[in-house]
Coordinates of C-alpha atoms and ligand atoms in Angstrom, one line a residue:
Chain W
M1230 CA 21.8 36.8 122.9
S1231 CA 19.1 37.1 120.2
K1232 CA 19.4 37.1 116.5
K1233 CA 17.8 39.7 114.3
I1234 CA 17.8 40.8 110.7
I1235 CA 18.9 44.1 109.2
I1236 CA 17.1 45.2 106.0
N1237 CA 18.8 47.4 103.4
T1238 CA 15.4 48.7 102.2
A1239 CA 17.1 50.9 99.5
V1240 CA 18.1 47.9 97.4
C1241 CA 14.9 45.9 97.8
K1242 CA 12.9 45.4 94.6
G1243 CA 9.8 43.9 96.2
C1244 CA 9.9 40.5 94.5
G1245 CA 8.4 38.9 97.6
Y1246 CA 10.4 35.7 97.6
C1247 CA 11.3 36.3 101.3
V1248 CA 7.8 37.1 102.3
A1249 CA 6.6 33.8 101.0
A1250 CA 9.6 31.8 102.4
C1251 CA 9.8 33.2 105.9
P1252 CA 8.9 30.3 108.3
K1253 CA 7.5 32.7 110.9
K1254 CA 5.5 34.9 108.5
A1255 CA 7.5 37.8 110.0
L1256 CA 8.0 39.7 106.7
S1257 CA 5.5 41.8 104.8
M1258 CA 5.6 44.3 102.0
S1259 CA 5.4 48.0 102.8
A1260 CA 2.8 50.2 101.1
D1261 CA 5.6 52.8 100.7
F1262 CA 8.2 53.0 97.9
N1263 CA 11.9 53.2 98.3
P1264 CA 14.0 55.8 96.3
A1265 CA 14.3 53.3 93.4
G1266 CA 10.5 53.2 93.2
Y1267 CA 9.9 49.7 94.6
H1268 CA 7.9 48.5 97.5
F1269 CA 10.2 47.1 100.2
T1270 CA 9.9 44.6 103.0
V1271 CA 9.4 45.3 106.7
V1272 CA 9.9 42.9 109.6
D1273 CA 7.9 42.2 112.6
E1274 CA 10.8 42.0 115.1
K1275 CA 8.8 40.0 117.7
A1276 CA 8.0 37.2 115.2
C1277 CA 11.5 37.1 113.5
I1278 CA 13.9 34.4 114.9
G1279 CA 16.9 35.5 112.7
C1280 CA 17.1 32.2 110.9
G1281 CA 18.4 33.9 107.7
T1282 CA 15.9 32.3 105.2
C1283 CA 15.3 35.8 103.8
Y1284 CA 19.1 36.2 103.2
T1285 CA 19.2 32.9 101.4
V1286 CA 16.3 33.5 99.0
C1287 CA 17.0 37.2 98.3
P1288 CA 18.3 37.9 94.8
D1289 CA 19.1 41.6 95.7
Y1290 CA 21.3 41.2 98.8
V1291 CA 18.9 43.1 101.1
Y1292 CA 19.4 41.1 104.3
S1293 CA 22.1 40.4 106.9
V1294 CA 21.7 38.7 110.3
V1295 CA 23.2 40.0 113.5
E1296 CA 23.4 38.7 117.1
E1297 CA 23.1 41.0 120.0
Chain C
M197 CA 26.2 43.4 118.0
T198 CA 28.0 40.8 115.8
I199 CA 27.2 40.2 112.2
I200 CA 26.6 36.5 111.7
K201 CA 25.5 36.4 108.1
K202 CA 26.2 39.0 105.4
I203 CA 26.8 39.0 101.7
P204 CA 30.3 38.1 100.5
D205 CA 33.0 40.8 100.4
K206 CA 33.3 40.8 96.6
L207 CA 29.6 41.3 96.0
G208 CA 28.2 44.7 94.9
Q209 CA 24.7 45.6 93.8
H210 CA 23.2 45.0 90.4
A211 CA 20.4 46.3 88.1
L212 CA 18.7 43.0 87.3
C213 CA 14.9 42.8 87.2
A214 CA 12.9 42.2 90.4
G215 CA 12.7 38.5 91.1
C216 CA 15.4 37.6 88.5
G217 CA 17.2 34.4 89.5
H218 CA 20.6 35.6 88.2
G219 CA 21.2 37.5 91.5
I220 CA 21.0 34.4 93.7
V221 CA 23.5 32.5 91.5
I222 CA 26.0 35.4 91.5
R223 CA 25.9 35.5 95.3
L224 CA 26.4 31.7 95.6
I225 CA 29.5 31.8 93.4
Q226 CA 31.0 34.5 95.7
E227 CA 30.0 32.7 98.9
V228 CA 31.7 29.5 97.7
L229 CA 34.9 31.2 96.5
Q230 CA 35.1 33.1 99.8
E231 CA 34.6 29.9 101.7
L232 CA 37.3 28.2 99.6
G233 CA 39.7 31.1 100.3
Q234 CA 39.8 32.1 96.6
A235 CA 38.0 35.4 96.8
D236 CA 41.2 37.2 95.8
N237 CA 42.3 34.6 93.3
Q238 CA 39.5 34.6 90.7
I239 CA 38.9 35.8 87.2
A240 CA 35.3 35.8 86.0
V241 CA 34.7 35.6 82.3
V242 CA 31.2 36.8 81.6
G243 CA 29.1 36.2 78.5
V244 CA 26.8 38.7 76.8
G245 CA 23.3 38.8 78.3
C246 CA 21.6 40.1 81.4
I247 CA 24.8 39.4 83.4
C248 CA 26.0 42.6 81.7
T249 CA 23.5 44.5 83.9
A250 CA 25.0 42.8 86.9
T251 CA 28.8 43.2 86.4
S252 CA 28.7 45.9 89.1
A253 CA 27.9 43.1 91.5
L254 CA 31.2 41.3 90.6
K255 CA 33.9 43.3 92.4
V256 CA 36.5 40.9 91.1
D257 CA 38.9 40.6 88.2
R258 CA 36.7 40.1 85.2
F259 CA 36.7 39.9 81.4
Q260 CA 33.8 40.6 79.1
A261 CA 34.0 37.9 76.5
A262 CA 32.6 38.3 72.9
H263 CA 29.1 36.8 72.6
G264 CA 29.3 33.0 73.1
R265 CA 33.1 32.9 73.4
A266 CA 33.4 32.9 77.1
C267 CA 34.7 29.3 77.4
A268 CA 37.4 29.9 74.8
T269 CA 38.5 33.1 76.5
A270 CA 38.5 31.4 79.9
E271 CA 40.6 28.6 78.6
G272 CA 43.2 31.1 77.3
I273 CA 43.3 32.9 80.7
K274 CA 43.6 29.6 82.6
R275 CA 46.5 28.4 80.5
V276 CA 48.5 31.4 81.2
R277 CA 47.3 31.8 84.8
P278 CA 46.9 28.1 85.9
N279 CA 46.8 28.9 89.6
V280 CA 43.9 31.4 89.4
V281 CA 40.3 30.1 89.6
V282 CA 38.8 30.9 86.2
Y283 CA 35.1 30.5 85.4
T284 CA 32.6 31.6 82.9
Y285 CA 29.2 33.0 83.7
Q286 CA 26.9 32.8 80.7
G287 CA 23.2 32.7 79.9
D288 CA 21.8 29.7 78.0
G289 CA 21.7 31.8 74.7
D290 CA 25.3 32.8 75.1
A291 CA 26.5 29.4 76.2
Y292 CA 24.5 27.1 73.9
T293 CA 22.6 28.8 71.0
I294 CA 25.4 31.2 70.2
G295 CA 28.5 29.7 71.8
I296 CA 28.1 26.0 71.6
A297 CA 31.3 25.5 69.6
E298 CA 33.4 27.1 72.3
S299 CA 31.5 25.4 75.2
L300 CA 31.7 22.0 73.6
N301 CA 35.4 22.3 72.7
A302 CA 36.2 23.3 76.3
A303 CA 34.3 20.3 77.7
Y304 CA 35.6 17.9 75.1
R305 CA 39.2 18.8 75.9
N306 CA 38.4 18.7 79.6
E307 CA 39.9 22.2 80.1
N308 CA 40.5 23.0 83.7
I309 CA 37.8 25.7 83.9
T310 CA 34.4 26.1 85.5
M311 CA 31.3 27.0 83.5
I312 CA 28.2 28.4 85.2
S313 CA 25.3 28.6 82.8
I314 CA 22.0 30.2 83.6
N315 CA 19.0 28.5 81.9
N316 CA 16.0 30.8 81.9
T317 CA 14.6 29.2 78.8
N318 CA 15.0 32.4 76.7
F319 CA 17.2 35.3 75.6
G320 CA 16.5 37.6 78.5
M321 CA 18.5 40.7 77.6
T322 CA 17.2 41.2 74.1
G323 CA 13.5 40.9 75.1
G324 CA 12.7 37.2 75.4
Q325 CA 13.5 35.5 72.1
M326 CA 13.5 31.7 71.7
S327 CA 16.6 29.8 72.8
W328 CA 17.7 26.2 72.4
T329 CA 16.4 25.7 75.9
T330 CA 12.9 27.1 75.3
L331 CA 10.3 24.5 76.2
P332 CA 8.1 22.9 73.6
G333 CA 5.1 25.1 73.1
Q334 CA 6.6 28.0 75.0
K335 CA 5.6 31.4 73.6
T336 CA 8.5 33.8 73.1
E337 CA 9.0 36.9 71.0
T338 CA 10.2 34.6 68.2
S339 CA 7.9 31.7 68.8
V340 CA 4.6 33.6 69.1
N341 CA 2.5 30.5 68.6
G342 CA 4.6 28.4 71.0
R343 CA 7.9 26.6 70.2
D344 CA 7.4 24.2 67.3
C345 CA 10.0 21.5 67.9
E346 CA 9.5 20.0 64.4
L347 CA 10.9 23.2 63.0
T348 CA 13.3 24.4 65.7
G349 CA 14.6 21.3 67.4
L350 CA 14.1 19.9 70.9
P351 CA 15.2 21.5 74.2
F352 CA 18.9 21.3 74.7
H353 CA 20.6 19.5 77.6
F354 CA 24.2 20.5 77.9
P355 CA 25.2 18.9 81.3
E356 CA 23.7 15.5 80.2
M357 CA 25.5 15.8 76.9
V358 CA 29.0 16.4 78.2
A359 CA 28.5 13.9 81.0
N360 CA 27.2 11.0 78.9
S361 CA 28.5 11.3 75.3
Q362 CA 31.3 9.1 74.1
G363 CA 34.6 11.0 73.8
F364 CA 33.8 13.4 76.7
H365 CA 35.5 12.9 80.1
V366 CA 34.5 16.0 82.0
A367 CA 35.2 16.3 85.8
Y368 CA 31.8 17.4 86.9
A369 CA 28.4 18.2 85.4
A370 CA 25.2 19.1 87.3
R371 CA 22.0 21.1 87.1
G372 CA 20.4 23.0 90.0
T373 CA 17.6 25.5 90.7
V374 CA 17.4 28.4 93.1
N375 CA 13.7 28.1 93.8
D376 CA 13.7 27.7 97.6
V377 CA 16.1 27.4 100.5
K378 CA 16.6 23.6 99.9
S379 CA 17.4 24.0 96.2
I380 CA 19.6 27.0 96.7
N381 CA 21.7 25.1 99.3
Q382 CA 21.9 22.1 96.9
T383 CA 23.0 24.4 94.0
K384 CA 25.6 25.9 96.3
R385 CA 27.0 22.5 97.0
M386 CA 27.1 21.8 93.2
I387 CA 29.0 25.1 92.6
R388 CA 31.4 24.2 95.4
N389 CA 32.0 20.8 93.8
A390 CA 32.7 22.5 90.5
F391 CA 35.3 24.9 91.9
E392 CA 36.9 22.1 94.0
A393 CA 37.3 20.0 90.8
Q394 CA 39.1 22.9 89.2
L395 CA 41.3 23.5 92.3
N396 CA 42.3 19.8 92.2
G397 CA 43.1 20.0 88.5
E398 CA 40.4 17.5 87.6
G399 CA 39.3 19.4 84.5
F400 CA 36.1 20.9 83.1
S401 CA 33.2 21.4 85.5
V402 CA 29.7 22.8 84.6
V403 CA 26.7 23.8 86.7
E404 CA 23.6 24.8 84.8
V405 CA 21.1 26.7 87.0
L406 CA 17.4 27.0 86.1
T407 CA 16.3 30.5 86.9
A408 CA 13.3 32.8 86.8
C409 CA 12.9 35.6 84.2
P410 CA 9.7 37.3 85.4
T411 CA 10.0 40.1 82.8
N412 CA 10.0 37.9 79.7
W413 CA 7.9 35.1 81.0
H414 CA 5.3 37.8 81.8
M415 CA 4.8 36.3 85.2
T416 CA 5.1 37.4 88.8
P417 CA 8.1 36.0 90.6
Q418 CA 5.9 33.6 92.5
Q419 CA 4.3 32.3 89.2
C420 CA 7.9 31.8 87.9
Q421 CA 8.7 29.6 90.9
E422 CA 5.7 27.6 90.2
R423 CA 6.6 27.2 86.5
I424 CA 10.1 26.2 87.4
S425 CA 9.1 23.5 89.9
T426 CA 6.6 22.0 87.4
S427 CA 7.2 22.4 83.7
V428 CA 10.8 23.6 83.6
E429 CA 12.1 20.9 86.1
S430 CA 10.2 18.2 84.3
E431 CA 12.1 19.0 81.1
Y432 CA 15.4 19.7 82.8
P433 CA 15.9 17.4 85.8
V434 CA 17.9 18.6 88.7
G435 CA 20.9 16.5 89.7
E436 CA 24.5 15.5 89.2
F437 CA 25.1 13.8 85.8
K438 CA 28.8 13.4 86.2
K439 CA 30.1 13.1 89.8
R440 CA 33.7 13.7 90.7
G441 CA 35.8 10.6 90.6
Ligands
TPP51 C1 27.2 39.0 68.1 C2 26.0 39.4 68.8 N1 24.8 38.8 68.4 C3 23.7 39.1 69.1 C4 23.7 39.9 70.2 C5 22.4 40.2 70.9 N2 22.3 39.6 72.2 C6 22.6 40.2 73.3 S1 22.3 39.2 74.7 C7 21.7 38.0 73.7 C8 21.3 36.7 74.3 C9 21.1 36.7 75.8 O1 20.5 35.5 76.2 P1 21.1 34.6 77.3 O2 22.5 34.2 76.9 O3 20.2 33.4 77.4 O4 21.2 35.4 78.6 P2 20.1 36.1 79.5 O5 20.0 37.5 79.0 O6 18.8 35.3 79.3 O7 20.6 36.0 80.9 C10 21.8 38.3 72.3 C11 21.3 37.4 71.3 C12 24.9 40.5 70.5 N3 25.0 41.4 71.6 N4 26.0 40.2 69.9
SF4_52 S1 15.2 40.1 81.5 FE1 15.0 38.2 82.6 S2 17.1 37.4 82.8 FE2 17.2 39.5 82.3 S3 17.4 40.7 84.2 FE3 15.3 40.6 83.7 S4 14.4 38.8 84.7 FE4 16.6 38.6 84.7

């Protein structure tokens, strides 16, 4: 069983709180834009441990955590 | 695949600015009410301010109060629906500068409602004018040379006021921030205490939350976090000023 995050990139506004808070430095900002015109986050799945820090600091409800 | 963490059922999306702290507080309220089994037993009374761009996130019974009058409206609702969890969600301009009479009357009478006030040290929605909570020297649209406290008064501390003034006997008064995981979890515990106080019939509870307003502070979200943990928190200490009995 491993934990991973799901990113709803469409609602991300690129504030970057999660990128700064991630303890594993697994998040970065995409150079692309989402349909709303914002940069959005991408995850390095190998580095991510599914701790949910990004969920906690996100003001835009971008993240959920799943176990598989 | 099992979902182990997701946003509360009653939460929708909002149109707040990037990095705005309101969004985190709105989520915490719904997390707490869901955990307390009150998700379907709540009425939110919202003030006038940037929360109006986020009402789509509140998929709950809700009333848009007149500017500054949320506490009076919530009191009325609570009196006729005593078993429903009733709370206000107001900016500092709405709750203090404009609506102080209603806010103080509710606190003074120890009405059994919960007040969540969002202190971003300005009037966000209208473009960043000075509020009672604006810091000394802070530049805003209406204090272009920095707030002059000789002329406009000193920063206003509502939770301390209702916790410590003679004649007030509120159930719970606290201030938190949503600057990092630790402070977000601490603020969530404060919001839980506030709603538990109401559920136990203990009376008025207030949680003020210090939040970032990147748009009107003309700062990046990261610069806002820095400002909150230094100058904003040194004027507005985080903590519980009236603990539950
Ligand atoms: C009676 C009335 N007066 C003034 C306004 C203009 N107005 C709209 S929101 C607002 C203040 C918002 O500031 P705050 O309550 O701090 O909330 P924020 O937007 O910062 O979240 C004002 C003065 C209004 N809508 N109605
Ligand atoms: S103006 Fe400020 S308070 Fe209003 S939504 Fe934007 S960042 Fe938030």
